[in-house]
mmCIF file of C-alpha atoms in Angstrom:
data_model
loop_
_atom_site.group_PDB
_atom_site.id
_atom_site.type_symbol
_atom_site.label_atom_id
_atom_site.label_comp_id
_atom_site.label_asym_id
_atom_site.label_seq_id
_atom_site.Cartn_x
_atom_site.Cartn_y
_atom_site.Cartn_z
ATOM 1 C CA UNK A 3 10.714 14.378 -4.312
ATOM 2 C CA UNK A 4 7.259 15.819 -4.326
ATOM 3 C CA UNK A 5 4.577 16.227 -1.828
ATOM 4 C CA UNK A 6 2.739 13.854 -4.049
ATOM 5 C CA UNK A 7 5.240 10.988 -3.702
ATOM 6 C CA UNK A 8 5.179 11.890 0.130
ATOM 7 C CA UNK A 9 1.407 10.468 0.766
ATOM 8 C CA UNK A 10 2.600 7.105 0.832
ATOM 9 C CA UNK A 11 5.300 5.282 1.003
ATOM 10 C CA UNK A 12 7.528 3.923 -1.781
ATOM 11 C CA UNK A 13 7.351 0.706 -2.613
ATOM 12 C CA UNK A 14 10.580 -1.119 -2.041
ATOM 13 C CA UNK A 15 12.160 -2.491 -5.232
ATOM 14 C CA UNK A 16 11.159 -6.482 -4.422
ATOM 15 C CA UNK A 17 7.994 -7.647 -6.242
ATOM 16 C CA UNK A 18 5.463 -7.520 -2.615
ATOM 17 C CA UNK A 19 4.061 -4.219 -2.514
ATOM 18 C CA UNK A 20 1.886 -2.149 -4.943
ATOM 19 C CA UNK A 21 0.795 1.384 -5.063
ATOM 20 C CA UNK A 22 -1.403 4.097 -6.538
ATOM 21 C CA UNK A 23 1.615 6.495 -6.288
ATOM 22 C CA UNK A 24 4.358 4.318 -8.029
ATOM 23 C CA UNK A 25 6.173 5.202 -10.873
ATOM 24 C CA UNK A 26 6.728 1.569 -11.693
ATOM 25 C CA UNK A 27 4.241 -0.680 -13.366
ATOM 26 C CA UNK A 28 5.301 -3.333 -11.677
ATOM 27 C CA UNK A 29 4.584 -1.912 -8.741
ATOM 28 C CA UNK A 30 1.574 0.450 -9.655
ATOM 29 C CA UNK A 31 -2.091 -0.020 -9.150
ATOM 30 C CA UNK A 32 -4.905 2.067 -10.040
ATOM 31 C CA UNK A 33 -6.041 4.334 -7.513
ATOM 32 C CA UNK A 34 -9.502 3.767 -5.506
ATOM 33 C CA UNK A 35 -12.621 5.475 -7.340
ATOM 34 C CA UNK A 36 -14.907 5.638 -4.362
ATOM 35 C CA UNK A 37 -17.011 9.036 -3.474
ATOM 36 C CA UNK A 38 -17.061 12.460 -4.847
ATOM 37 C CA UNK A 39 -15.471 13.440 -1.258
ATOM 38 C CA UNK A 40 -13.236 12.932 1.448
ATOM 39 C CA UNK A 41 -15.819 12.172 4.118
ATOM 40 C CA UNK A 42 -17.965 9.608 2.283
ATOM 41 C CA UNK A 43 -14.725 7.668 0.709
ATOM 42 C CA UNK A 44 -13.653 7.002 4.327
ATOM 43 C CA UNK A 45 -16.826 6.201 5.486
ATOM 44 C CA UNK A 46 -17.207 3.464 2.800
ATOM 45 C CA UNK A 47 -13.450 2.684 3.370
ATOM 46 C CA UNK A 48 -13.568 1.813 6.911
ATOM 47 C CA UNK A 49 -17.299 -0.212 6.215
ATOM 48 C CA UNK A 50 -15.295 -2.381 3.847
ATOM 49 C CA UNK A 51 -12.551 -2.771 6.463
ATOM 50 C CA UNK A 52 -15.176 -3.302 9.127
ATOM 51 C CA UNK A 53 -16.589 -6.230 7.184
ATOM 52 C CA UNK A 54 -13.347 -8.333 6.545
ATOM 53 C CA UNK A 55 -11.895 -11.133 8.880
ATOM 54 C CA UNK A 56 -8.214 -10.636 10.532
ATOM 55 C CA UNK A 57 -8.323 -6.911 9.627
ATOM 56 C CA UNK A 58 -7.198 -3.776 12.448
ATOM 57 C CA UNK A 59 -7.333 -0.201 11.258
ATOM 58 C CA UNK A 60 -6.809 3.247 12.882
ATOM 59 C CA UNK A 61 -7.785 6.190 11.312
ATOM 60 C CA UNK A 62 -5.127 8.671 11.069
ATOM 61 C CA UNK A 63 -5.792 12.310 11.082
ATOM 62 C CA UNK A 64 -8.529 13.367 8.727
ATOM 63 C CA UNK A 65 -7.069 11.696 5.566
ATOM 64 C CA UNK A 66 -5.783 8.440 6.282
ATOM 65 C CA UNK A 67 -6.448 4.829 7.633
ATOM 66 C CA UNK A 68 -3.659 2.612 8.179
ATOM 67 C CA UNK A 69 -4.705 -1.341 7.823
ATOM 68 C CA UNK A 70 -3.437 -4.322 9.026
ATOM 69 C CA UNK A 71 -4.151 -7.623 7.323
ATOM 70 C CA UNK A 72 -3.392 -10.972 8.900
ATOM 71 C CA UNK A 73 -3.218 -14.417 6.279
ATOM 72 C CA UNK A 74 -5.022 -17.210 7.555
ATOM 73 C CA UNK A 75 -2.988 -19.698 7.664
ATOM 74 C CA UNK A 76 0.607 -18.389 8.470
ATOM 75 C CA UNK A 77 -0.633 -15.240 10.019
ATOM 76 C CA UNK A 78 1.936 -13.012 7.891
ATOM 77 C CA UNK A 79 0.868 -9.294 8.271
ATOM 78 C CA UNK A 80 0.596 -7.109 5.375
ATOM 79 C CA UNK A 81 0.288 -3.232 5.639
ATOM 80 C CA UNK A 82 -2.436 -1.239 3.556
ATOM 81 C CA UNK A 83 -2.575 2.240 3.760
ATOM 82 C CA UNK A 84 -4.773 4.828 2.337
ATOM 83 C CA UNK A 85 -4.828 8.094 1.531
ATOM 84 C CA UNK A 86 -8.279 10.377 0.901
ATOM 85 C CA UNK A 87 -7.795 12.678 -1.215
ATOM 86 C CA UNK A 88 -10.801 15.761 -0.913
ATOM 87 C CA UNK A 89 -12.131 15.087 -4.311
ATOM 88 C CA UNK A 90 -12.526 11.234 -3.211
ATOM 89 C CA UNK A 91 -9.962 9.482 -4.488
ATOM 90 C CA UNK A 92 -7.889 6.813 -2.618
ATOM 91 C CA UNK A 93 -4.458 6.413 -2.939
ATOM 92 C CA UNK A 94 -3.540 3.047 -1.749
ATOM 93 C CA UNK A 95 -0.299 1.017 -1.015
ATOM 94 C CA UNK A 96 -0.562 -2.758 0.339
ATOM 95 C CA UNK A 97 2.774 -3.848 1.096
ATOM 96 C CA UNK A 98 3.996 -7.222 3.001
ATOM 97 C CA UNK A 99 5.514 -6.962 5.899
ATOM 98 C CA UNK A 100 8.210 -9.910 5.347
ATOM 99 C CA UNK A 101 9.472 -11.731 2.895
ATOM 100 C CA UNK A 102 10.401 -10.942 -1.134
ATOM 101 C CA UNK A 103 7.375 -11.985 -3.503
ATOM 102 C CA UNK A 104 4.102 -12.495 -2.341
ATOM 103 C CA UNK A 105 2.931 -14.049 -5.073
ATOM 104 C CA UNK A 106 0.142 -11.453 -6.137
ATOM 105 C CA UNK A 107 -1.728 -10.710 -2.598
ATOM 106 C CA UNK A 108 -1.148 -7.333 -2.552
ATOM 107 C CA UNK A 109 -2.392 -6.462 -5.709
ATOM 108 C CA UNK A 110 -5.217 -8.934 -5.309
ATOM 109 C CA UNK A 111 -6.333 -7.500 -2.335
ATOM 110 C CA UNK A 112 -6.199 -4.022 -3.321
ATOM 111 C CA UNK A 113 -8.855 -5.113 -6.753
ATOM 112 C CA UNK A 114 -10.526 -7.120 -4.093
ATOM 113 C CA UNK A 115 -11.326 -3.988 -2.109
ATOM 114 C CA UNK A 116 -12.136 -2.022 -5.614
ATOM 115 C CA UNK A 117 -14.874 -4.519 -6.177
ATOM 116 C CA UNK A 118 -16.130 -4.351 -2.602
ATOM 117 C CA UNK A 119 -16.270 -0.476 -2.595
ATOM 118 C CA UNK A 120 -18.052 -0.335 -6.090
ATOM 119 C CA UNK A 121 -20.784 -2.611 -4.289
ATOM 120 C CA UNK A 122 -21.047 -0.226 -1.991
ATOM 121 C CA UNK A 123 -21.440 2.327 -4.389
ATOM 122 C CA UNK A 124 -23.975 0.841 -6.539
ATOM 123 C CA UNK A 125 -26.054 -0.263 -3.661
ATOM 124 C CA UNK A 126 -25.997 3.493 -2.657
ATOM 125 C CA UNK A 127 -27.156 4.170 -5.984
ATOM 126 C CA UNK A 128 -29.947 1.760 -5.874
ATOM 127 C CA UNK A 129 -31.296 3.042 -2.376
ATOM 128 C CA UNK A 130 -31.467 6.740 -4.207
ATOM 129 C CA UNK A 131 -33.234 5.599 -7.146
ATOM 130 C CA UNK A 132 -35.635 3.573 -4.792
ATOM 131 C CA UNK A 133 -36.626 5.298 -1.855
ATOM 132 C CA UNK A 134 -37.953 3.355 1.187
ATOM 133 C CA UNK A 135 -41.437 4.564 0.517
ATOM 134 C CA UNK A 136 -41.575 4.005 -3.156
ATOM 135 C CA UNK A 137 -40.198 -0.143 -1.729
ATOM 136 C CA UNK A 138 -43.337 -2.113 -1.563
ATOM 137 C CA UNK A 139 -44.122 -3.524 1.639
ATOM 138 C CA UNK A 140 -44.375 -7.359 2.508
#
């Protein structure tokens, strides 16, 4: 096995996890196309996290955030871990703590969090493109 495959976890074989790093496509998920470095993905990583309900996270090391995410109504706990690469890049894996399908969370969540980050993104865009003084006032 690779240091590649060694970022983050495998996914088990049952249908309630997906990953950036699996070589299934059952299991596989585009990875997260956030910043053009390591510092500024997390950054926008952990404001994403920051801004969901029922969500803990510890940053771990200089690379990685490990994410808990409660469900509202049974309180299950699903594990979401990512991986900064220096160019950027996240790796992710969402995984569910219990049970055997999860009936599309994980990789719902993980698109939900693409979406959220490109927001980010184009909103950063839009504040260099419009400077505060060239905003009109009022």
């Amino acid at each position: 096995m690779s240091d590649e495959n060694n970022l983050l976890a495998p996914c088990p074989n049952s249908p309630n996890c997906v990953s950036s790093l699996s070589g299934s496509k059952d299991h596989w998920v585009a990875p997260l196309e956030v910043s053009d470095n390591r510092e500024s993905s997390l950054q926008r990583v952990q404001s994403v996290l920051d801004s969901l309900p029922r969500v803990e996270y510890d940053v771990v090391g200089q690379s990685r955030i490990q994410a808990r995410f409660k469900s509202l109504v049974m309180r299950f706990t699903d594990d979401v871990t990512f991986y900064v690469r220096e160019n950027g890049v996240v790796e992710v894996r969402s995984a569910s703590r219990i049970g055997y399908w999860d009936l599309g969370a994980n990789r719902r969540r993980v698109e939900s969090l693409r979406e959220k980050l490109a927001e980010i993104q184009t909103n950063d865009r839009s504040a260099q493109l419009d400077p505060p003084s060239a905003r009109p006032v009022g």
